[in-house]
Tab-separated table of C-alpha atoms and ligand atoms in Angstrom:
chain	number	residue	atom	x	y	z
A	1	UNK	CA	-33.652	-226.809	-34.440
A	2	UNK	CA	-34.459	-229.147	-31.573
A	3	UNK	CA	-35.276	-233.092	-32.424
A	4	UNK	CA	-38.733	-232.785	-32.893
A	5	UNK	CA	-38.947	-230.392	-35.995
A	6	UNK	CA	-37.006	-233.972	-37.786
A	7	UNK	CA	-39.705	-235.739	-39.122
A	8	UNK	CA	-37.209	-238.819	-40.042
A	9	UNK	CA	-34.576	-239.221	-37.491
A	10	UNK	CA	-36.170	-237.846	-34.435
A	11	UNK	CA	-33.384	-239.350	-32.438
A	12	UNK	CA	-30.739	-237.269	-34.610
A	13	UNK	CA	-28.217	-240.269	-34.958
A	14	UNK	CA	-26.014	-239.656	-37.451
A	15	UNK	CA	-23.066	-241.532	-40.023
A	16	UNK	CA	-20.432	-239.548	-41.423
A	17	UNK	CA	-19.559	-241.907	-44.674
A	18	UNK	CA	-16.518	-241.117	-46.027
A	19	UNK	CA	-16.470	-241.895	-49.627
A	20	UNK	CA	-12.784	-240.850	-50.611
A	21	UNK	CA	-12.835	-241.712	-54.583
A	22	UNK	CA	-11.532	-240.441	-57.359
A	23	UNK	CA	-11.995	-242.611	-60.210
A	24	UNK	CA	-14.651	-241.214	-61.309
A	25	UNK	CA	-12.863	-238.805	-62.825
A	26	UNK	CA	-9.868	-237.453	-64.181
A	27	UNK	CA	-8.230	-235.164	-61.975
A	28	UNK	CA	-6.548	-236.432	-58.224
A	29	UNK	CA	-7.329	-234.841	-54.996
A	30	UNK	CA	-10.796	-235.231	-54.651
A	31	UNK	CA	-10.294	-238.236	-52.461
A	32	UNK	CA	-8.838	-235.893	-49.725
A	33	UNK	CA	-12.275	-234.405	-49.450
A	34	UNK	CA	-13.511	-236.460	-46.527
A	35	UNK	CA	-10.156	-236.222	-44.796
A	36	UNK	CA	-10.207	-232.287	-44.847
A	37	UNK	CA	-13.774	-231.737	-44.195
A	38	UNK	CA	-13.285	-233.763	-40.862
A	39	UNK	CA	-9.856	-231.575	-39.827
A	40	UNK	CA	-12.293	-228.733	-40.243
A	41	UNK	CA	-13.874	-229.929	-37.381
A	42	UNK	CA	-17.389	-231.049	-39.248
A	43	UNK	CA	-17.750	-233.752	-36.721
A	44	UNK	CA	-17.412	-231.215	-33.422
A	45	UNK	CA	-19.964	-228.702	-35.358
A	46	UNK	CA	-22.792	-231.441	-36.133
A	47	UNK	CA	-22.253	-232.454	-32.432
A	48	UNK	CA	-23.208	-229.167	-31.247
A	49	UNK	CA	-26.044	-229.592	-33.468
A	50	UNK	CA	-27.015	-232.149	-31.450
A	51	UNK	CA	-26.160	-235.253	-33.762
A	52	UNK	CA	-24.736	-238.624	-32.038
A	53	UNK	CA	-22.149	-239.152	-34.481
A	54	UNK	CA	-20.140	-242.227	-35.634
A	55	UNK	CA	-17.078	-242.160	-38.388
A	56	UNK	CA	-17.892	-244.701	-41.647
A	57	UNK	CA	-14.750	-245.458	-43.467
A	58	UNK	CA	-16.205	-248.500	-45.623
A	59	UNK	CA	-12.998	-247.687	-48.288
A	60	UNK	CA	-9.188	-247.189	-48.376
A	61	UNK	CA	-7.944	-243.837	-49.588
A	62	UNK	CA	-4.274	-244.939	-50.121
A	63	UNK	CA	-5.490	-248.290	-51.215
A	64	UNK	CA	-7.953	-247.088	-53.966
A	65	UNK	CA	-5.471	-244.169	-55.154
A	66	UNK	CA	-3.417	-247.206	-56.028
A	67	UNK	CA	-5.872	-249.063	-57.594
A	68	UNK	CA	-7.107	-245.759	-59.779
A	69	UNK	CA	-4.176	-245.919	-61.257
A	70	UNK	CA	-3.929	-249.693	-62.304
A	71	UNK	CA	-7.167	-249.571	-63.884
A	72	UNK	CA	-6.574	-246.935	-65.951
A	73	UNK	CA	-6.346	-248.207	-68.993
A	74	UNK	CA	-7.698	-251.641	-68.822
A	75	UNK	CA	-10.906	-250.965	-67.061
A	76	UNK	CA	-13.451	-249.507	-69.210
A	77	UNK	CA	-16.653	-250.313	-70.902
A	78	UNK	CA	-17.153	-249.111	-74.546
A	79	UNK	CA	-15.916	-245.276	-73.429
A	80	UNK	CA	-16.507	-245.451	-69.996
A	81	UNK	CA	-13.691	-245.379	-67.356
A	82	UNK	CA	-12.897	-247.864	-64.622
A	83	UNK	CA	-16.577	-249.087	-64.964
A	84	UNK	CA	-15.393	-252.117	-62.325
A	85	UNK	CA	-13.357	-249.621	-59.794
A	86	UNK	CA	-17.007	-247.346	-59.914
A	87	UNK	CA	-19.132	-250.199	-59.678
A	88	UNK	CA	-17.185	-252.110	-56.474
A	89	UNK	CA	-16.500	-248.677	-54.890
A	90	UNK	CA	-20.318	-247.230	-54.873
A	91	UNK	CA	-21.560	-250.604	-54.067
A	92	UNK	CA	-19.541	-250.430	-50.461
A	93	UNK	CA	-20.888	-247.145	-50.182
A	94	UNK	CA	-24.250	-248.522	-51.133
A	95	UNK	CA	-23.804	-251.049	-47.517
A	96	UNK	CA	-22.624	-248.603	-45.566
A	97	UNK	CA	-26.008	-246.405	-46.320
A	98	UNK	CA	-28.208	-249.244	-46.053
A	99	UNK	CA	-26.278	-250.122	-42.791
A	100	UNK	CA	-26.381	-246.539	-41.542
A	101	UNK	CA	-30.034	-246.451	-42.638
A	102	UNK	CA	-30.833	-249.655	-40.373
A	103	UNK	CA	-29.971	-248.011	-37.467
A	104	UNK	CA	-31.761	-245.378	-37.981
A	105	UNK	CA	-29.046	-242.963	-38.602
A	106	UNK	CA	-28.657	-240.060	-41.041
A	107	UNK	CA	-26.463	-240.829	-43.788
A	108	UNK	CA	-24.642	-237.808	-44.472
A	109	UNK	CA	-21.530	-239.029	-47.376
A	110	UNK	CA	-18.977	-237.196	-48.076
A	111	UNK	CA	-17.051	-237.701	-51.194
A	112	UNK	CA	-14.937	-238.247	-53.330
A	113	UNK	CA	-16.266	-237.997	-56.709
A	114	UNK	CA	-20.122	-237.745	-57.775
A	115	UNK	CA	-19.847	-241.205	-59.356
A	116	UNK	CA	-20.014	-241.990	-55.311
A	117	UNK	CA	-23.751	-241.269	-55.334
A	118	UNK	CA	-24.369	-244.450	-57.112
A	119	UNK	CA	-23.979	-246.279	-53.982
A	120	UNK	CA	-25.822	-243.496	-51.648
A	121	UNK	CA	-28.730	-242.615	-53.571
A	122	UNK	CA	-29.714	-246.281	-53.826
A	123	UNK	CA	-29.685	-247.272	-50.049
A	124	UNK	CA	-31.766	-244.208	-49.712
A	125	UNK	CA	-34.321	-245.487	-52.125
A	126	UNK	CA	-34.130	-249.240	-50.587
A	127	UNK	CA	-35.611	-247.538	-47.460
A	128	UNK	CA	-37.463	-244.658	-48.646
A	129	UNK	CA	-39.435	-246.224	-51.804
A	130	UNK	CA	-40.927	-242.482	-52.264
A	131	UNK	CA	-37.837	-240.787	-51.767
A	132	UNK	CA	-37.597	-237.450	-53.958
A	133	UNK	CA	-34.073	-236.981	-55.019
A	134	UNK	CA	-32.740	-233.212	-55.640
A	135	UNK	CA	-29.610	-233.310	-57.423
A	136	UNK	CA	-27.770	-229.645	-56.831
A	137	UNK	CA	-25.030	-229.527	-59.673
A	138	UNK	CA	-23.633	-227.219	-62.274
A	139	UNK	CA	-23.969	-230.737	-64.620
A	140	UNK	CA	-26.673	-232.747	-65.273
A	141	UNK	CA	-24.901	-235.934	-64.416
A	142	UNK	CA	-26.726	-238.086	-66.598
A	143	UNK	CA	-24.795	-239.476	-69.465
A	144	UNK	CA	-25.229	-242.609	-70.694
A	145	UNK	CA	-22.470	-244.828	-71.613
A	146	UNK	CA	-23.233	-244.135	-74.817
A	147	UNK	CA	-23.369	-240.241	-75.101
A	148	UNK	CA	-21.136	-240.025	-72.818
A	149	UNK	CA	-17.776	-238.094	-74.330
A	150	UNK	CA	-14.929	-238.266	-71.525
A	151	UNK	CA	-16.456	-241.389	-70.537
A	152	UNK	CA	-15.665	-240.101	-66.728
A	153	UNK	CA	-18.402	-241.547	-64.615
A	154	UNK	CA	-18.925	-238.839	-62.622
A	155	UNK	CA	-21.007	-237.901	-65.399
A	156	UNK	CA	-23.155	-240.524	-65.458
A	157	UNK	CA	-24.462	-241.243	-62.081
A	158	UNK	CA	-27.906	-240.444	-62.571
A	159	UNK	CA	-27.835	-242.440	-66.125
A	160	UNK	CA	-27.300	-245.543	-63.311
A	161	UNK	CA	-29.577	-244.317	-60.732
A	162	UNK	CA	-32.554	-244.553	-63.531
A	163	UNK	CA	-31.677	-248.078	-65.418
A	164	UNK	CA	-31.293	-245.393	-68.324
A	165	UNK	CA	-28.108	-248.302	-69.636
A	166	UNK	CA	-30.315	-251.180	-69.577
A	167	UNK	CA	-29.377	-254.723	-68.448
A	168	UNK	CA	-27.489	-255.818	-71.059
A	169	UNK	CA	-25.355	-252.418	-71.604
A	170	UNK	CA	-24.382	-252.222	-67.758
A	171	UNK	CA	-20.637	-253.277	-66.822
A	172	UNK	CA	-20.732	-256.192	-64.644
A	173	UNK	CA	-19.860	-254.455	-61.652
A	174	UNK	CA	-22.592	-251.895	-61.796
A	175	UNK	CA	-24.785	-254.731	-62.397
A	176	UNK	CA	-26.248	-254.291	-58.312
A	177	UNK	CA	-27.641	-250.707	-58.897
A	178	UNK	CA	-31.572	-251.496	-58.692
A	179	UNK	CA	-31.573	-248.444	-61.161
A	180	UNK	CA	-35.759	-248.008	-60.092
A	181	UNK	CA	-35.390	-244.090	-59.804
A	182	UNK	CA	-38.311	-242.833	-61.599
A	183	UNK	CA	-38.184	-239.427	-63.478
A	184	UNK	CA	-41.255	-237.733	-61.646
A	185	UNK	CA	-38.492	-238.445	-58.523
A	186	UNK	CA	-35.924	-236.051	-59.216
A	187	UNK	CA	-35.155	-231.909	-59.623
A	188	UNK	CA	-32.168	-230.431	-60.592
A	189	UNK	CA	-31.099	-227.229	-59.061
A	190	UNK	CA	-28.253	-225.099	-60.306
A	191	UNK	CA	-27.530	-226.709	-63.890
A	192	UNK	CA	-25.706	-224.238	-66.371
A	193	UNK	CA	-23.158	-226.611	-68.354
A	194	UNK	CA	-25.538	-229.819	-69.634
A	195	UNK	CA	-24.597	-231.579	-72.831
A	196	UNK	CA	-27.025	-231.889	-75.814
A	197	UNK	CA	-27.398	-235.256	-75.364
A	198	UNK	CA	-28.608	-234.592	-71.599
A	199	UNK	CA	-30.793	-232.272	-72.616
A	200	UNK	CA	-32.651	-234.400	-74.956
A	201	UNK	CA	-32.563	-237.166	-72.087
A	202	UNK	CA	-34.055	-234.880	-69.693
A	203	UNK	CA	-36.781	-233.064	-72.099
A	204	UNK	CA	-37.959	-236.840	-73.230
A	205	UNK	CA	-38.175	-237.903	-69.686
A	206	UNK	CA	-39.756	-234.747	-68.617
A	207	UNK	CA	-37.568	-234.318	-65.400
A	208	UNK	CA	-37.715	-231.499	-63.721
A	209	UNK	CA	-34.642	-229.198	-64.184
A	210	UNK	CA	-33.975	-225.508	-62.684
A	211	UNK	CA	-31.036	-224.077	-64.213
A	212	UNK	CA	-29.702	-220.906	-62.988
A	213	UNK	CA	-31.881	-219.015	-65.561
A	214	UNK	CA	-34.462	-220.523	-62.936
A	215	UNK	CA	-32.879	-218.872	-59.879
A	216	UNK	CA	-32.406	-215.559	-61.356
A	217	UNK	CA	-36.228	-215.631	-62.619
A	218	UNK	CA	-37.838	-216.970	-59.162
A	219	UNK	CA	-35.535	-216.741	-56.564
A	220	UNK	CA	-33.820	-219.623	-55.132
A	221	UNK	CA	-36.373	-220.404	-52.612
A	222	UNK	CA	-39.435	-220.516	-55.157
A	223	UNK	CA	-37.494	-222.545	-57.231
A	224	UNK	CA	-36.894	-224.639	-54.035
A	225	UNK	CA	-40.317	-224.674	-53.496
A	226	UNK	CA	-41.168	-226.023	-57.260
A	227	UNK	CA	-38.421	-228.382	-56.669
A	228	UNK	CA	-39.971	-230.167	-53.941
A	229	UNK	CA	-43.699	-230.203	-55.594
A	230	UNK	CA	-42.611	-231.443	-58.776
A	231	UNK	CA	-40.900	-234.757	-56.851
A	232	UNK	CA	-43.549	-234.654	-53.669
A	233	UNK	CA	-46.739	-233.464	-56.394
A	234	UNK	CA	-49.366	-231.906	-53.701
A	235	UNK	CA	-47.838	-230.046	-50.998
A	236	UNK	CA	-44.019	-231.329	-51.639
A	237	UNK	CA	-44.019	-233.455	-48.296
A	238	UNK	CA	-42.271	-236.710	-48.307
A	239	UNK	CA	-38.629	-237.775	-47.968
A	240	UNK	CA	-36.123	-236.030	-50.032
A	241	UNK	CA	-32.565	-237.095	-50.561
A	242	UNK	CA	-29.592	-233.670	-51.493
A	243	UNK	CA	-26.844	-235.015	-53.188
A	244	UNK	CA	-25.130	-232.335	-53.517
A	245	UNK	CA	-22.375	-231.159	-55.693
A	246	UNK	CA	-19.669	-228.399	-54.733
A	247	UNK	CA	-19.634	-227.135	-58.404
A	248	UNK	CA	-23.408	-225.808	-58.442
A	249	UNK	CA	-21.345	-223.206	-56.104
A	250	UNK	CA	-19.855	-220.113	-58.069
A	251	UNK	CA	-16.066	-220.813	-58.178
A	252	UNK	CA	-15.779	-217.389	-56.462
A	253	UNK	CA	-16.936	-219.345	-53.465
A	254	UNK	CA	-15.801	-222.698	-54.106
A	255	UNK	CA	-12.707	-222.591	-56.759
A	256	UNK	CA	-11.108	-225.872	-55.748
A	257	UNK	CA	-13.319	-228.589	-57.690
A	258	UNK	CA	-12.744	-230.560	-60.708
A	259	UNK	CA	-15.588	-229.302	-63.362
A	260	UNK	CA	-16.168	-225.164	-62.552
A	261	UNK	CA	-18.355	-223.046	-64.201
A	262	UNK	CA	-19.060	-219.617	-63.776
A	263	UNK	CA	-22.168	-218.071	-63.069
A	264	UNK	CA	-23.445	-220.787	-60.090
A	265	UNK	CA	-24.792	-220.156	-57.085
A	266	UNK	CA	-23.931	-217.376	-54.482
A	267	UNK	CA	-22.935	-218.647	-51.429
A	268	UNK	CA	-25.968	-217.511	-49.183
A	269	UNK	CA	-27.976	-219.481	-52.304
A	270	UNK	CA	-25.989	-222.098	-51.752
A	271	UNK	CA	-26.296	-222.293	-48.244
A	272	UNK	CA	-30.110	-221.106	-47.990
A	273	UNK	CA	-30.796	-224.347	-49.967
A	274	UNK	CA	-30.055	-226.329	-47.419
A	275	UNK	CA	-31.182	-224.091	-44.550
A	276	UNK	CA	-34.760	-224.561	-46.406
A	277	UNK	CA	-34.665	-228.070	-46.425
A	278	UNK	CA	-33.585	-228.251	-43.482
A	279	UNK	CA	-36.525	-226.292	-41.982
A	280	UNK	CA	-38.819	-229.441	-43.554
A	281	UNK	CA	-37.861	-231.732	-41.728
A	282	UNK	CA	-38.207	-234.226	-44.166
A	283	UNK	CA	-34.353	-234.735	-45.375
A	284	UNK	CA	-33.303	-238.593	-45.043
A	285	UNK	CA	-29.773	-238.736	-46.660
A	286	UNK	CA	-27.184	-235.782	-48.079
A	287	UNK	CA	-23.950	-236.212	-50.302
A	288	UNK	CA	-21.731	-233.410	-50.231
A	289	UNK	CA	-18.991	-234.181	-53.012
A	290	UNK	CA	-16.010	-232.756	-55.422
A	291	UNK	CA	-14.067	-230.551	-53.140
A	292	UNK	CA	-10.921	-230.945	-54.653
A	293	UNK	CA	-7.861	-229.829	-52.288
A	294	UNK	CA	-4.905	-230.389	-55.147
A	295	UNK	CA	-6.918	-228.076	-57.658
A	296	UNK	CA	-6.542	-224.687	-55.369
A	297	UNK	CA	-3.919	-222.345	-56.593
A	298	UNK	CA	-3.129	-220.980	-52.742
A	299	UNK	CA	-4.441	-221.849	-49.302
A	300	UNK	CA	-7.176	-219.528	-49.328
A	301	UNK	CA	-8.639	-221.800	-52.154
A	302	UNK	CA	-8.307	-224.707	-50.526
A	303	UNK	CA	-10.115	-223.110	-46.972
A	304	UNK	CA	-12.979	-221.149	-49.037
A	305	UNK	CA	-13.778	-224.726	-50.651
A	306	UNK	CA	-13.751	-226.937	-47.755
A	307	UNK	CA	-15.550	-224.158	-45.177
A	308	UNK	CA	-18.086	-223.730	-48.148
A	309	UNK	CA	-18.556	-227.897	-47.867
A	310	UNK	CA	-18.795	-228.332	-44.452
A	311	UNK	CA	-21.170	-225.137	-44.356
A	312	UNK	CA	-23.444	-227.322	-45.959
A	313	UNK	CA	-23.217	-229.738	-44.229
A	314	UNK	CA	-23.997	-228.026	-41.360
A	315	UNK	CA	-26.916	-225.878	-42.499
A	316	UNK	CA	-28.778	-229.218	-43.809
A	317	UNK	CA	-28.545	-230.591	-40.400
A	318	UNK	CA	-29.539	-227.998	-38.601
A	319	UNK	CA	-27.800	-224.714	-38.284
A	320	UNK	CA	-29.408	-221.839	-38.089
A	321	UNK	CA	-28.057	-218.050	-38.687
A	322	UNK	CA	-30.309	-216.724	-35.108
B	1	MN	MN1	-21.956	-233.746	-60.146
């Protein structure tokens, strides 16, 4: 693709965030994510691309692996885990959007947990009011901290996101999330393990959800397509944030995350998602988050997950198979 077919960033400047954060969840290792995508050489590839790239590293890995472990246990919120670790972490990733944003560079975050997507998903909104917001996941992601039953935030992002908690049932720290995301603004692609309470939440708020009975039915790029109308009604032009999860993957493809369920995505599905956007022009911000390094049983694990993320990368910024 050459600069012109970007309808957003026509100078194709880019920010690699790095979002390493795990407390979110349960299980360490996610936080290498970042770190391994980059030795893949991620940065080189979106180069050749023809992205002007410049590293982000608005958090400490070692630091916040530390601090993971000191809140456990004394930082939650009714059932909710480190509420005030999630809350100070996505708001620094929050800045470093916005900042990323200001100079008119794409924001491309790589996590780290989903809880991360807090922080990106409301920069993106801050400078894209109209911003449709296509949430590729295995999970809904939107637990309250109410229904929530782990009470691992990377559950709940899009709960946050919406104001779904209200003012005076949000922990302090998560107090900054504008939570204006509207439900005509967002599509899931890819769900197949949502929670009862989800589904209620997303039936009463009429969101627009396309599990993978939805890809088998229509194909993944009709269901693309009735993604996009149903957050850009009339055509499906406008700005559209990815935040995109590594479990909407089959865990043939992509076995090293922390939440896997069978029956996903295939990899071309995965990948053509992206490719399609892509070919709009009209992508302002993608999350790519949950590879999980320590969760692989052999190398090949670990290289299958991490290829599969940076793939993504790649294809939503531009690569092209001819
Ligand atoms: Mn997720």
């Amino acid at each position: 693709m050459d600069s012109s077919s970007y309808t957003y960033f026509k100078e194709q400047k880019l920010s690699i965030i790095c979002a390493p954060f795990c407390g979110g969840q349960g299980k360490p290792g996610v936080e290498k994510g970042p770190r391994y995508m980059l030795k893949n050489g991620l940065e080189t590839d979106l180069k050749e691309l023809g992205w002007t790239t410049k590293i982000d590293e608005p958090l400490d890995e070692k630091e916040l692996l530390e601090k993971t472990k000191i809140h456990d246990g004394i930082d939650f919120y009714k059932n909710a885990k480190r509420p005030s670790l999630v809350g100070e972490t996505s708001q620094k990733i929050y800045q470093s959007v916005k900042d990323a944003l200001a100079e008119d560079r794409f924001p491309l975050t790589l996590g780290g947990d989903h809880s991360i997507a807090i922080g990106t998903v409301s920069a993106v909104i801050d400078k894209f009011p109209d911003v449709g917001l296509l949430w590729i996941d295995a999970h809904a992601d939107i637990n309250t901290l109410e229904s929530t039953d782990s009470g691992n935030l990377h559950g709940c992002p899009v709960s946050f996101l919406m104001g779904l908690n209200g003012p005076e049932n949000t922990p302090d720290a998560l107090k900054w999330c504008p939570g204006s995301l509207k439900p005509s603004k967002i599509a899931y692609i890819g769900l197949r393990d949502v929670d009862a309470a989800e589904k209620k939440i997303i039936k009463d708020m009429g969101i627009s959800a396309f599990s993978m009975y939805h890809v088998d039915k229509y194909g993944i790029n009709k269901v693309i397509e009735m993604a996009l109308e149903a957050i850009h009604p009339g055509g499906g032009n406008g700005p559209v944030m990815c935040s995109y999860d590594v479990d909407a993957v089959d865990p043939l493809f992509v076995p090293a995350t922390g939440t896997p369920v069978r029956g996903g995505l295939t990899l071309r599905e995965s990948l053509f998602l992206v490719e399609r956007l892509a070919e709009t022009g009209n992508l302002v911000g993608l999350d790519i988050v949950e590879c999980n390094p320590n969760l692989a049983v052999d190398d090949i694990h670990v290289a299958n997950t991490i290829s599969a993320g940076c793939a993504i990368a790649r294809c939503a910024l531009g690569e092209t198979l001819l």
